[in-house]
PDB file of C-alpha atoms and ligand atoms in Angstrom:
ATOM      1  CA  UNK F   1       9.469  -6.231 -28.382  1.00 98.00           C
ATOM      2  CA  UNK F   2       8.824  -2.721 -26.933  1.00 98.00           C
ATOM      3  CA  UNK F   3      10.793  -1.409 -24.698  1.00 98.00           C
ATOM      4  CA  UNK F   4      11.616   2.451 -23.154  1.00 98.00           C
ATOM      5  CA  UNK F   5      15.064   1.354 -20.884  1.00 98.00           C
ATOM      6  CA  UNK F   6      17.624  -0.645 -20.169  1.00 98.00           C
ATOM      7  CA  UNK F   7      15.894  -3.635 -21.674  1.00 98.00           C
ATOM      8  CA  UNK F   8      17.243  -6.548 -18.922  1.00 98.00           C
ATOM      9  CA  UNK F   9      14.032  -8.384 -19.558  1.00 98.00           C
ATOM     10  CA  UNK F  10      14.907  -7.653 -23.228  1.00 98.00           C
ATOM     11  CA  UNK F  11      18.208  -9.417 -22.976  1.00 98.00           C
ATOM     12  CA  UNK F  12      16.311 -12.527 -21.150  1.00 98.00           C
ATOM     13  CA  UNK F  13      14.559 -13.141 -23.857  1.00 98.00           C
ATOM     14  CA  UNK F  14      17.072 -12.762 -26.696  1.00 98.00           C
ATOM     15  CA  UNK F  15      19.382 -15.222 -24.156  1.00 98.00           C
ATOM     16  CA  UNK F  16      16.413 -17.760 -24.341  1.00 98.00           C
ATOM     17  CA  UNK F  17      15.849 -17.292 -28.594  1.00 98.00           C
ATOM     18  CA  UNK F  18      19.549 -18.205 -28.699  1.00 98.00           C
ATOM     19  CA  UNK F  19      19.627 -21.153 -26.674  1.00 98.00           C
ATOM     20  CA  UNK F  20      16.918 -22.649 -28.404  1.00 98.00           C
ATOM     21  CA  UNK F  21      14.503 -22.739 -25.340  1.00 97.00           C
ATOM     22  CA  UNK F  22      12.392 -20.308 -27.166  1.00 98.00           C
ATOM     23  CA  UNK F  23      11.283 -20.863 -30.588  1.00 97.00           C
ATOM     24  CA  UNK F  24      11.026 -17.806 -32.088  1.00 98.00           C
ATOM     25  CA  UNK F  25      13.189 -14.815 -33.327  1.00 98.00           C
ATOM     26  CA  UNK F  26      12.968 -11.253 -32.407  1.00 98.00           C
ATOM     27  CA  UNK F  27      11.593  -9.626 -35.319  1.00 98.00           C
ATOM     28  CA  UNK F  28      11.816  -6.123 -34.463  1.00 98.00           C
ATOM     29  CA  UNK F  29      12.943  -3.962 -31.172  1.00 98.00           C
ATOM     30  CA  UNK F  30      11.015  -0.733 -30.783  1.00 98.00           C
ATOM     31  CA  UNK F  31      11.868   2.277 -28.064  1.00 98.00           C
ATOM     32  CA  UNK F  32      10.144   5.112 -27.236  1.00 98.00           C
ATOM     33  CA  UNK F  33      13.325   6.232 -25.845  1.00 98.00           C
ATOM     34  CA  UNK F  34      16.260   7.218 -27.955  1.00 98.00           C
ATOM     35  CA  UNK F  35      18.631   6.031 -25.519  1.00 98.00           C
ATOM     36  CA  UNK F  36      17.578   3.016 -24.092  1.00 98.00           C
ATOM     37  CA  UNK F  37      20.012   0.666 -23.856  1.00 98.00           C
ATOM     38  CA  UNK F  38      18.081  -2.272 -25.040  1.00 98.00           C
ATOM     39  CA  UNK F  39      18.460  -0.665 -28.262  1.00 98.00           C
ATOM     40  CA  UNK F  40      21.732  -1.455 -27.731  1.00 98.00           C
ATOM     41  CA  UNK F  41      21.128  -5.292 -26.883  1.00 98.00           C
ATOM     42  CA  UNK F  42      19.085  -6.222 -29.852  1.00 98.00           C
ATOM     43  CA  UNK F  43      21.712  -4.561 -31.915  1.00 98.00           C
ATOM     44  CA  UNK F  44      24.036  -6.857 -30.567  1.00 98.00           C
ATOM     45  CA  UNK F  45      21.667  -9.939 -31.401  1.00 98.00           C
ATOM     46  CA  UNK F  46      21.645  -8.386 -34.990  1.00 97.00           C
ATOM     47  CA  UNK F  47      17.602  -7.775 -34.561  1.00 98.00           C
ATOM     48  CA  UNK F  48      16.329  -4.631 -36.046  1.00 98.00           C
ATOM     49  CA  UNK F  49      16.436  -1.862 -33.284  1.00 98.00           C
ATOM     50  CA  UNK F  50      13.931   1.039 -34.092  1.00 98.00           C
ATOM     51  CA  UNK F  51      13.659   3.956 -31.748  1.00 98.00           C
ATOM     52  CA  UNK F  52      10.317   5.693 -32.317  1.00 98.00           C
ATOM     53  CA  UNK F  53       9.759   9.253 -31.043  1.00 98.00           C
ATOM     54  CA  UNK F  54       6.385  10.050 -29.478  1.00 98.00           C
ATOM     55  CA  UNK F  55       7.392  13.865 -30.167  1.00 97.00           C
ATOM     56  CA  UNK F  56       6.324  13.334 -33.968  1.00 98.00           C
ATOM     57  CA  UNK F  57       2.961  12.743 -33.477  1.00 98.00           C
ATOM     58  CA  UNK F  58       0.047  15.029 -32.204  1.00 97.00           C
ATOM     59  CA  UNK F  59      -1.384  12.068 -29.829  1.00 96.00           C
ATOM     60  CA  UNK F  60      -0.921   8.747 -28.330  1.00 95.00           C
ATOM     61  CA  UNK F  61      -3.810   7.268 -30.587  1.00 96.00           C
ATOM     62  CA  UNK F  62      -1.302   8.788 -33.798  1.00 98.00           C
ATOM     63  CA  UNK F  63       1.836   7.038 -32.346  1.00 98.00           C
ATOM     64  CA  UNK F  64      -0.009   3.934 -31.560  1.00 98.00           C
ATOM     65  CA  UNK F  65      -1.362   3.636 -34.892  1.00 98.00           C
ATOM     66  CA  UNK F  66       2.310   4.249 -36.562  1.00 98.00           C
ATOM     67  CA  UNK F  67       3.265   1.845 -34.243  1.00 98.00           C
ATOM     68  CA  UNK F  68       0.818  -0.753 -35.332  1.00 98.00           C
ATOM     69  CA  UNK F  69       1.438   0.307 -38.908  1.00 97.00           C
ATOM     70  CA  UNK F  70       5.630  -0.707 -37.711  1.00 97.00           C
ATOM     71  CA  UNK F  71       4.565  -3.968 -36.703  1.00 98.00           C
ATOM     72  CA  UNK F  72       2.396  -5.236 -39.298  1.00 97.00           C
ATOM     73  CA  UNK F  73       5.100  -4.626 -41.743  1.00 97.00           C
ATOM     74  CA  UNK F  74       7.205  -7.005 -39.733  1.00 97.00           C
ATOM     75  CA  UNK F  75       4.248  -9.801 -39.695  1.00 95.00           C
ATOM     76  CA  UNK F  76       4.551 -10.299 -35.837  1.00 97.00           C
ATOM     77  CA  UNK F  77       3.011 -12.738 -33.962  1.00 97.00           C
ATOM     78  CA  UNK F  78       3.366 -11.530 -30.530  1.00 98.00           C
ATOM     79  CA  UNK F  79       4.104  -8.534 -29.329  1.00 98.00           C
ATOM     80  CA  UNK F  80       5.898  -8.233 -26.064  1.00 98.00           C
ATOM     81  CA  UNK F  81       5.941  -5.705 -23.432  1.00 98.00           C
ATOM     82  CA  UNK F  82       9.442  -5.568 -21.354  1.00 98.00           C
ATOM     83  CA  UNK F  83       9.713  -2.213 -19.301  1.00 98.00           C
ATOM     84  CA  UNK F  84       7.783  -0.539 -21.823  1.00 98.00           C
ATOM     85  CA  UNK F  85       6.355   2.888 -19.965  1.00 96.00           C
ATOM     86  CA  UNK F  86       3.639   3.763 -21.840  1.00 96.00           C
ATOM     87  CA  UNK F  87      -0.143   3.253 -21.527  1.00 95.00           C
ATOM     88  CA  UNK F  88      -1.201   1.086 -24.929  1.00 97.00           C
ATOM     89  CA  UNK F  89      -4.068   3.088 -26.458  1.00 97.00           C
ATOM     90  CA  UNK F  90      -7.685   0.946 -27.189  1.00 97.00           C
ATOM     91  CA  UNK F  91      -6.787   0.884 -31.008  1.00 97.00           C
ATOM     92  CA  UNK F  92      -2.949  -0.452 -30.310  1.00 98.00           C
ATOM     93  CA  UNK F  93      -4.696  -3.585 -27.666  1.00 98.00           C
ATOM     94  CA  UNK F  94      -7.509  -4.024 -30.631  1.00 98.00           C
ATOM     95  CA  UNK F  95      -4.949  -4.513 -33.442  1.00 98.00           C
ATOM     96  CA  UNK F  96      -3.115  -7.345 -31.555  1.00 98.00           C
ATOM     97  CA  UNK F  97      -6.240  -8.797 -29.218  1.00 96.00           C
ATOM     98  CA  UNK F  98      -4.674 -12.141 -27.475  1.00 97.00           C
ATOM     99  CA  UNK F  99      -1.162 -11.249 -28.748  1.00 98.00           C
ATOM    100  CA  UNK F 100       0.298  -8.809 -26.662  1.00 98.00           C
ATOM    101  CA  UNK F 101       1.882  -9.773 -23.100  1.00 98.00           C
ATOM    102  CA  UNK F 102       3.426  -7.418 -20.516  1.00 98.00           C
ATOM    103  CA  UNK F 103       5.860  -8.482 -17.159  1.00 98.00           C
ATOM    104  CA  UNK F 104       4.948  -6.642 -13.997  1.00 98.00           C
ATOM    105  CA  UNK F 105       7.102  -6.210 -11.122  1.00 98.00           C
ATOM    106  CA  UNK F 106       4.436  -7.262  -8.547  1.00 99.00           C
ATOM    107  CA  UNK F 107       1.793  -9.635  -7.859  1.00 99.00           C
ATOM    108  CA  UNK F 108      -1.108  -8.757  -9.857  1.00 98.00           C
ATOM    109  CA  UNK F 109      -4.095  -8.220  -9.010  1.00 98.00           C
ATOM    110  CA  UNK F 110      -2.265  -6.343  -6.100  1.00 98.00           C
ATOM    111  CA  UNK F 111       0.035  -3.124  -6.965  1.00 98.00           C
ATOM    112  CA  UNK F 112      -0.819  -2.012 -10.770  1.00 98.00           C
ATOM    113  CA  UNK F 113       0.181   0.868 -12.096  1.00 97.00           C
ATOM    114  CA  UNK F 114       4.025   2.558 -11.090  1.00 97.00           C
ATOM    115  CA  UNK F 115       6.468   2.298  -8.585  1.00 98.00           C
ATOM    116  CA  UNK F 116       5.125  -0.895  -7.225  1.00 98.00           C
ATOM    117  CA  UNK F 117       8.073  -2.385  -5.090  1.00 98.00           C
ATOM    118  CA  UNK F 118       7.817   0.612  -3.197  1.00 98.00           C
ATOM    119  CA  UNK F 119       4.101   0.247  -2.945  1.00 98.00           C
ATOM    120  CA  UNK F 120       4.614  -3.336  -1.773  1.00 98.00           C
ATOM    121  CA  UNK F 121       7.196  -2.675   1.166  1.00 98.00           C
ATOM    122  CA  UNK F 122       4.765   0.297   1.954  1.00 98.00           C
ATOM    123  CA  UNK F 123       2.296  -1.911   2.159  1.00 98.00           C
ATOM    124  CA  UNK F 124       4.001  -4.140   4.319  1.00 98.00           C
ATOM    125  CA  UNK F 125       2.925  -7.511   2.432  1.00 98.00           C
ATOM    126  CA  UNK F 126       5.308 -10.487   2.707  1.00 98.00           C
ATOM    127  CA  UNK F 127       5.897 -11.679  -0.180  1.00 98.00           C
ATOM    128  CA  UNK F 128       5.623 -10.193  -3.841  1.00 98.00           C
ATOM    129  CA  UNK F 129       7.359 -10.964  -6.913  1.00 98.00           C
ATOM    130  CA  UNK F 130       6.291 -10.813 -11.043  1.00 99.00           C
ATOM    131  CA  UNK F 131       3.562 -11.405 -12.929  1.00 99.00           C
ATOM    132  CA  UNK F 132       3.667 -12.038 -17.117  1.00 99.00           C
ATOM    133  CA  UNK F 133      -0.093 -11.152 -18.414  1.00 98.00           C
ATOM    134  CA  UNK F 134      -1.587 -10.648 -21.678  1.00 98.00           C
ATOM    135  CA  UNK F 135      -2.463  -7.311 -22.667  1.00 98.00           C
ATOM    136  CA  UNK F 136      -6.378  -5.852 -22.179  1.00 97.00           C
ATOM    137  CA  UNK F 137      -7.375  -2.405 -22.388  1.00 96.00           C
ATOM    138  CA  UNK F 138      -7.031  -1.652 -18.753  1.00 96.00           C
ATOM    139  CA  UNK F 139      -3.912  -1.060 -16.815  1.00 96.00           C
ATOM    140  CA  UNK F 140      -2.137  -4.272 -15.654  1.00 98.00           C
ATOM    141  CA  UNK F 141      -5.268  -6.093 -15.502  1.00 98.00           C
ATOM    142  CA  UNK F 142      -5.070  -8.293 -18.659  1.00 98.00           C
ATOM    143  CA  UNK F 143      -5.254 -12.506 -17.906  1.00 98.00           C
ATOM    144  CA  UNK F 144      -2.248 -13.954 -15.861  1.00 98.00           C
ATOM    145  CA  UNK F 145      -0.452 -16.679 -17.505  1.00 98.00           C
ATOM    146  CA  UNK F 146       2.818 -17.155 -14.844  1.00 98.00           C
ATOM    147  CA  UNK F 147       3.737 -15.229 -11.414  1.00 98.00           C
ATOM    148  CA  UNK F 148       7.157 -15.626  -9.682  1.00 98.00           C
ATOM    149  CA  UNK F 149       7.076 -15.280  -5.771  1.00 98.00           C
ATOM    150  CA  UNK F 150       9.752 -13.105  -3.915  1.00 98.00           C
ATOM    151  CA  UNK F 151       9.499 -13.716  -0.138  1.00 98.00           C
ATOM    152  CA  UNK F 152      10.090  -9.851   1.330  1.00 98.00           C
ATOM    153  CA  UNK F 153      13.021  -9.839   4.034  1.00 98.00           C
ATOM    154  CA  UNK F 154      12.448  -7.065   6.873  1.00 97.00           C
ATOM    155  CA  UNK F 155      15.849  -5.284   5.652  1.00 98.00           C
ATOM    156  CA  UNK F 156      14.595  -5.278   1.986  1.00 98.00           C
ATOM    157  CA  UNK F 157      14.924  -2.246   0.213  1.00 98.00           C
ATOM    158  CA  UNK F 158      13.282  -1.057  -2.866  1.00 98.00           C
ATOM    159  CA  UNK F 159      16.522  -1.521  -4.657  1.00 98.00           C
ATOM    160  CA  UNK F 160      17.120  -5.325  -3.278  1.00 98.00           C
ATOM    161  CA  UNK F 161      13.691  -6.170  -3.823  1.00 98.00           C
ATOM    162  CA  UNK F 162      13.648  -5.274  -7.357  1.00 98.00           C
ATOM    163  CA  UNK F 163      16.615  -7.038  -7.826  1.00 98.00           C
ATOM    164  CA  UNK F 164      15.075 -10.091  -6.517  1.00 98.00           C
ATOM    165  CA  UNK F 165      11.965  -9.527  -8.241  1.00 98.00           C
ATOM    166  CA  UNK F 166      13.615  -8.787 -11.578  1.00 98.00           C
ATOM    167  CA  UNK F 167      15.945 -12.144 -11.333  1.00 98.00           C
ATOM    168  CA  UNK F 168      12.612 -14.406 -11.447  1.00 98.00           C
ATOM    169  CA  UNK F 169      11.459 -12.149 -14.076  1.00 98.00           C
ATOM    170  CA  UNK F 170      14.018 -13.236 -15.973  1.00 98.00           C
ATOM    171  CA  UNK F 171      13.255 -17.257 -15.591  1.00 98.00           C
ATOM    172  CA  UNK F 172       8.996 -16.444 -16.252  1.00 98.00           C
ATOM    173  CA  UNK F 173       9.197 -14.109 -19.153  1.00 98.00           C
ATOM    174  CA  UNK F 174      11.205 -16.634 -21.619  1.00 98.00           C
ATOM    175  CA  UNK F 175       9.110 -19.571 -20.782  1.00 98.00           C
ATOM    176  CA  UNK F 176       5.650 -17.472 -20.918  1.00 98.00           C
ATOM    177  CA  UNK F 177       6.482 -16.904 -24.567  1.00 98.00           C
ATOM    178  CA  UNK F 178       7.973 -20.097 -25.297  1.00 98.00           C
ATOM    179  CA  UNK F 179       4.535 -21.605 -24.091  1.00 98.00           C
ATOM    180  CA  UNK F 180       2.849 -19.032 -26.402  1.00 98.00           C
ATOM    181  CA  UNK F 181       5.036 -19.930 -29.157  1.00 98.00           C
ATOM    182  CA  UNK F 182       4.612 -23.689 -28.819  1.00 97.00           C
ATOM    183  CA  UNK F 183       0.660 -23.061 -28.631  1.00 97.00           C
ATOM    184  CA  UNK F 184       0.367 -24.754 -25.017  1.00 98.00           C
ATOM    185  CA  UNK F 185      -1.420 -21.529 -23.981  1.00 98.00           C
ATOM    186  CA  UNK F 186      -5.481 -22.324 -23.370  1.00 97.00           C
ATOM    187  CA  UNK F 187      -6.732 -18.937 -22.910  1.00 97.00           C
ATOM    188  CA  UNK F 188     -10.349 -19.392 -21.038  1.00 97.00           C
ATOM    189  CA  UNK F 189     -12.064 -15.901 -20.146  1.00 96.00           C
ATOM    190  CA  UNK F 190      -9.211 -14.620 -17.470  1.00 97.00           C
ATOM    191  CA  UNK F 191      -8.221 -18.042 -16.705  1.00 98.00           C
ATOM    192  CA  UNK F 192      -5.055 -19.372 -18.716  1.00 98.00           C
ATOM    193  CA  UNK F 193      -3.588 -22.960 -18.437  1.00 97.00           C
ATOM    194  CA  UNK F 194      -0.565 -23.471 -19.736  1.00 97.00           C
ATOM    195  CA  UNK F 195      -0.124 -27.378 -21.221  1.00 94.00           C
ATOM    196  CA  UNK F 196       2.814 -29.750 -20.459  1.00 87.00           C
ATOM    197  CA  UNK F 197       4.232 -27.011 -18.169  1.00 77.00           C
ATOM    198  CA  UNK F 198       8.354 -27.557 -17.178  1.00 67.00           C
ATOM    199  CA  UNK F 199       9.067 -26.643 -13.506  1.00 62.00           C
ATOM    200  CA  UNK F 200      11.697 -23.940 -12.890  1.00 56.00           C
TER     201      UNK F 200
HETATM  202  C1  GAR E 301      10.996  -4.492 -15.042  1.00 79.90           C
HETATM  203  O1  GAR E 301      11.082  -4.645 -13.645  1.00 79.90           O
HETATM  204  C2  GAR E 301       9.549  -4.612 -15.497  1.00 79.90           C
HETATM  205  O2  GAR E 301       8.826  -5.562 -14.773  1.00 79.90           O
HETATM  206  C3  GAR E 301       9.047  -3.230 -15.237  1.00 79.90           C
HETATM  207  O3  GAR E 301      10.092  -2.381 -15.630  1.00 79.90           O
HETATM  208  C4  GAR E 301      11.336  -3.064 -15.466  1.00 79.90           C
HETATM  209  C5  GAR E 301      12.057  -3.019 -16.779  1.00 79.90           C
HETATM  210  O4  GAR E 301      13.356  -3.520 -16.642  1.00 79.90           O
HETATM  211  N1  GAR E 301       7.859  -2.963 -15.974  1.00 79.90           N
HETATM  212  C6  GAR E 301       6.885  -2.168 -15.546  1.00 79.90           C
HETATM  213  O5  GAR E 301       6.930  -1.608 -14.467  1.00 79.90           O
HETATM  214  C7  GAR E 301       5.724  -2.013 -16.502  1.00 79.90           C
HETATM  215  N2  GAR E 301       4.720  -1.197 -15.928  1.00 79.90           N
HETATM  216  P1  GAR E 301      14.189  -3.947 -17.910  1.00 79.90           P
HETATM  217  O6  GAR E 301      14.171  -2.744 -18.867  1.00 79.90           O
HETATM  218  O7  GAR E 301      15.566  -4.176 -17.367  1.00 79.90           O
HETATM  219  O8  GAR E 301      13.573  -5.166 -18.513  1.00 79.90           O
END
Protein backbone atom coordinates (compact mmCIF):
# COMPACT_ATOMS: atom_id res chain seq x y z
CA UNK A 1 0.00 0.00 0.00
CA UNK A 2 1.25 3.59 -0.64
CA UNK A 3 0.02 6.13 0.99
CA UNK A 4 1.14 10.14 1.80
CA UNK A 5 -1.91 10.93 4.68
CA UNK A 6 -4.19 9.99 6.91
CA UNK A 7 -4.62 6.63 5.27
CA UNK A 8 -8.78 6.20 5.87
CA UNK A 9 -8.86 4.19 2.70
CA UNK A 10 -5.80 2.48 4.28
CA UNK A 11 -7.72 1.48 7.34
CA UNK A 12 -10.70 0.12 4.92
CA UNK A 13 -8.72 -2.17 3.65
CA UNK A 14 -6.82 -3.53 6.66
CA UNK A 15 -10.72 -3.68 8.28
CA UNK A 16 -11.62 -5.94 5.21
CA UNK A 17 -8.02 -8.30 5.47
CA UNK A 18 -9.21 -8.85 9.05
CA UNK A 19 -12.61 -9.84 8.53
CA UNK A 20 -11.74 -12.25 6.08
CA UNK A 21 -13.65 -10.53 3.15
CA UNK A 22 -10.35 -9.93 1.59
CA UNK A 23 -7.91 -12.59 1.09
CA UNK A 24 -4.81 -11.19 1.34
CA UNK A 25 -2.39 -9.54 3.91
CA UNK A 26 -0.80 -6.22 3.79
CA UNK A 27 2.68 -6.88 3.10
CA UNK A 28 4.20 -3.62 3.42
CA UNK A 29 2.88 0.19 4.08
CA UNK A 30 4.99 2.82 2.36
CA UNK A 31 4.68 6.91 2.93
CA UNK A 32 6.17 9.52 1.30
CA UNK A 33 5.23 11.46 4.25
CA UNK A 34 6.89 11.06 7.58
CA UNK A 35 3.86 11.82 9.37
CA UNK A 36 1.08 10.33 7.86
CA UNK A 37 -1.04 8.81 10.02
CA UNK A 38 -1.64 5.68 8.13
CA UNK A 39 1.73 4.91 9.21
CA UNK A 40 0.22 4.82 12.26
CA UNK A 41 -2.73 2.36 11.23
CA UNK A 42 -0.70 -0.35 9.70
CA UNK A 43 1.41 -0.22 12.77
CA UNK A 44 -1.49 -1.01 14.63
CA UNK A 45 -2.36 -4.05 12.23
CA UNK A 46 1.32 -5.12 12.98
CA UNK A 47 2.15 -4.62 8.99
CA UNK A 48 5.49 -3.21 8.24
CA UNK A 49 5.14 0.69 8.05
CA UNK A 50 8.04 2.27 5.96
CA UNK A 51 8.17 5.99 5.48
CA UNK A 52 10.33 6.77 2.44
CA UNK A 53 11.72 10.29 1.93
CA UNK A 54 11.68 11.70 -1.61
CA UNK A 55 14.41 14.27 -0.21
CA UNK A 56 17.14 11.39 -0.60
CA UNK A 57 17.03 11.05 -4.03
CA UNK A 58 18.06 13.44 -6.95
CA UNK A 59 14.68 12.58 -9.01
CA UNK A 60 11.37 10.99 -9.08
CA UNK A 61 12.67 8.25 -11.61
CA UNK A 62 15.58 7.54 -8.45
CA UNK A 63 12.79 7.29 -5.77
CA UNK A 64 10.59 5.28 -7.95
CA UNK A 65 13.16 2.86 -8.69
CA UNK A 66 14.12 2.50 -4.74
CA UNK A 67 10.67 2.16 -4.41
CA UNK A 68 10.32 -0.68 -6.80
CA UNK A 69 13.56 -2.08 -5.46
CA UNK A 70 11.23 -1.86 -1.65
CA UNK A 71 8.61 -3.80 -3.12
CA UNK A 72 10.18 -6.55 -4.87
CA UNK A 73 11.89 -7.47 -1.72
CA UNK A 74 8.48 -7.91 -0.20
CA UNK A 75 7.25 -10.22 -3.32
CA UNK A 76 3.97 -8.15 -3.76
CA UNK A 77 1.31 -8.94 -5.80
CA UNK A 78 -0.58 -5.81 -5.99
CA UNK A 79 0.27 -2.69 -5.26
CA UNK A 80 -2.34 -0.29 -4.07
CA UNK A 81 -2.73 3.33 -4.32
CA UNK A 82 -4.87 4.96 -1.26
CA UNK A 83 -4.35 8.86 -1.12
CA UNK A 84 -1.03 8.45 -2.43
CA UNK A 85 0.00 12.18 -3.91
CA UNK A 86 2.48 11.51 -6.16
CA UNK A 87 2.63 11.09 -9.97
CA UNK A 88 4.03 7.20 -10.54
CA UNK A 89 6.98 7.61 -12.93
CA UNK A 90 6.86 5.28 -16.50
CA UNK A 91 9.53 2.87 -14.93
CA UNK A 92 7.43 2.51 -11.39
CA UNK A 93 3.80 1.66 -13.82
CA UNK A 94 6.28 -0.72 -16.07
CA UNK A 95 7.61 -2.72 -13.08
CA UNK A 96 4.05 -3.61 -11.84
CA UNK A 97 1.97 -3.44 -15.44
CA UNK A 98 -1.75 -4.82 -14.47
CA UNK A 99 -0.89 -4.73 -10.73
CA UNK A 100 -1.20 -1.44 -9.50
CA UNK A 101 -4.78 0.16 -8.67
CA UNK A 102 -5.53 3.70 -7.45
CA UNK A 103 -9.19 5.15 -5.75
CA UNK A 104 -10.24 8.51 -7.09
CA UNK A 105 -12.53 10.79 -5.47
CA UNK A 106 -14.63 11.45 -8.63
CA UNK A 107 -16.15 9.90 -11.53
CA UNK A 108 -13.55 9.14 -13.94
CA UNK A 109 -13.28 9.92 -16.98
CA UNK A 110 -14.63 13.32 -15.58
CA UNK A 111 -12.38 15.39 -12.93
CA UNK A 112 -8.66 13.79 -12.99
CA UNK A 113 -6.03 15.24 -11.55
CA UNK A 114 -6.45 17.40 -7.84
CA UNK A 115 -8.96 18.93 -5.92
CA UNK A 116 -11.74 17.25 -7.72
CA UNK A 117 -14.84 17.62 -5.33
CA UNK A 118 -14.33 21.12 -5.71
CA UNK A 119 -14.05 20.78 -9.42
CA UNK A 120 -17.29 18.78 -9.40
CA UNK A 121 -19.57 21.30 -7.36
CA UNK A 122 -17.83 23.95 -9.66
CA UNK A 123 -18.91 22.23 -12.29
CA UNK A 124 -22.27 21.98 -11.17
CA UNK A 125 -22.77 18.12 -12.14
CA UNK A 126 -25.30 16.13 -10.07
CA UNK A 127 -23.99 13.42 -9.06
CA UNK A 128 -20.25 12.24 -8.55
CA UNK A 129 -18.75 9.80 -6.34
CA UNK A 130 -15.34 7.24 -6.62
CA UNK A 131 -13.78 5.43 -9.00
CA UNK A 132 -11.05 2.30 -8.18
CA UNK A 133 -8.81 1.94 -11.56
CA UNK A 134 -5.75 0.18 -12.39
CA UNK A 135 -2.74 2.08 -12.82
CA UNK A 136 -1.45 3.28 -16.64
CA UNK A 137 1.07 5.75 -17.32
CA UNK A 138 -1.25 8.65 -17.59
CA UNK A 139 -2.93 10.52 -14.84
CA UNK A 140 -6.16 8.88 -13.56
CA UNK A 141 -6.83 7.38 -16.79
CA UNK A 142 -5.88 3.70 -16.18
CA UNK A 143 -9.07 0.91 -16.81
CA UNK A 144 -12.09 1.26 -14.35
CA UNK A 145 -12.91 -1.77 -12.49
CA UNK A 146 -15.83 -0.27 -9.81
CA UNK A 147 -17.37 3.45 -9.39
CA UNK A 148 -19.57 4.44 -6.38
CA UNK A 149 -22.28 7.17 -7.15
CA UNK A 150 -22.81 10.18 -4.70
CA UNK A 151 -25.99 12.09 -5.69
CA UNK A 152 -24.76 16.04 -5.09
CA UNK A 153 -27.34 17.93 -2.71
CA UNK A 154 -27.62 21.83 -3.58
CA UNK A 155 -26.22 22.64 0.11
CA UNK A 156 -23.22 20.25 -0.45
CA UNK A 157 -20.04 21.49 0.42
CA UNK A 158 -16.66 20.36 -0.53
CA UNK A 159 -16.21 19.06 2.93
CA UNK A 160 -19.76 17.03 2.98
CA UNK A 161 -19.24 15.83 -0.34
CA UNK A 162 -16.01 14.28 0.33
CA UNK A 163 -17.33 12.80 3.19
CA UNK A 164 -19.95 11.18 1.22
CA UNK A 165 -17.71 10.34 -1.48
CA UNK A 166 -15.04 8.90 0.81
CA UNK A 167 -17.78 6.60 2.79
CA UNK A 168 -18.50 4.58 -0.62
CA UNK A 169 -14.88 4.60 -1.10
CA UNK A 170 -14.62 2.71 1.67
CA UNK A 171 -17.30 -0.20 0.55
CA UNK A 172 -15.48 -0.24 -3.44
CA UNK A 173 -11.87 -0.26 -2.54
CA UNK A 174 -11.98 -3.65 -0.31
CA UNK A 175 -14.07 -5.52 -2.73
CA UNK A 176 -11.99 -4.19 -5.94
CA UNK A 177 -9.04 -6.01 -4.42
CA UNK A 178 -10.79 -8.85 -3.06
CA UNK A 179 -12.00 -9.45 -6.77
CA UNK A 180 -8.32 -9.02 -7.81
CA UNK A 181 -7.22 -11.33 -5.23
CA UNK A 182 -9.77 -14.05 -5.98
CA UNK A 183 -8.77 -13.67 -9.85
CA UNK A 184 -12.51 -12.71 -10.92
CA UNK A 185 -10.91 -9.67 -12.62
CA UNK A 186 -11.11 -10.14 -16.77
CA UNK A 187 -9.09 -7.31 -17.83
CA UNK A 188 -10.10 -6.69 -21.75
CA UNK A 189 -8.25 -3.53 -23.33
CA UNK A 190 -9.99 -0.68 -20.93
CA UNK A 191 -12.91 -2.78 -20.36
CA UNK A 192 -12.83 -4.89 -16.98
CA UNK A 193 -15.58 -7.40 -15.86
CA UNK A 194 -15.50 -8.44 -12.70
CA UNK A 195 -16.93 -12.37 -12.29
CA UNK A 196 -19.55 -13.54 -9.72
CA UNK A 197 -19.81 -9.90 -8.55
CA UNK A 198 -21.68 -9.45 -4.73
CA UNK A 199 -24.00 -6.38 -4.63
CA UNK A 200 -23.25 -3.75 -1.96
C1 LIG B 1 -9.23 9.87 -0.81
O1 LIG B 1 -10.39 10.64 -0.99
C2 LIG B 1 -8.69 9.41 -2.15
O2 LIG B 1 -9.70 9.09 -3.07
C3 LIG B 1 -7.92 10.61 -2.59
O3 LIG B 1 -7.29 11.08 -1.43
C4 LIG B 1 -8.08 10.73 -0.29
C5 LIG B 1 -7.19 9.97 0.66
O4 LIG B 1 -7.86 9.75 1.87
N1 LIG B 1 -6.97 10.28 -3.60
C6 LIG B 1 -6.61 11.10 -4.57
O5 LIG B 1 -7.08 12.22 -4.69
C7 LIG B 1 -5.58 10.55 -5.53
N2 LIG B 1 -5.30 11.48 -6.55
P1 LIG B 1 -7.33 8.67 2.89
O6 LIG B 1 -5.85 8.99 3.13
O7 LIG B 1 -8.14 8.92 4.12
O8 LIG B 1 -7.53 7.31 2.30
Amino acid sequence: MLISGRGSNLQAIINAVESGQVPASIRVVISNVEDAYGLERARKHQAEAVFCNPKNYSSRREFDLALVDLLKKYEIDLVCLAGYMRILSPEFVQAFKGRIMNIHPALLPSFPGLDVQQKALDHGVKFSGCTVHFVDEGVDTGPIILQGVVPIEEDDTVETLSIRILREEHKIYPMAIQAFVEERLIVEGRRVKIRDIVDL
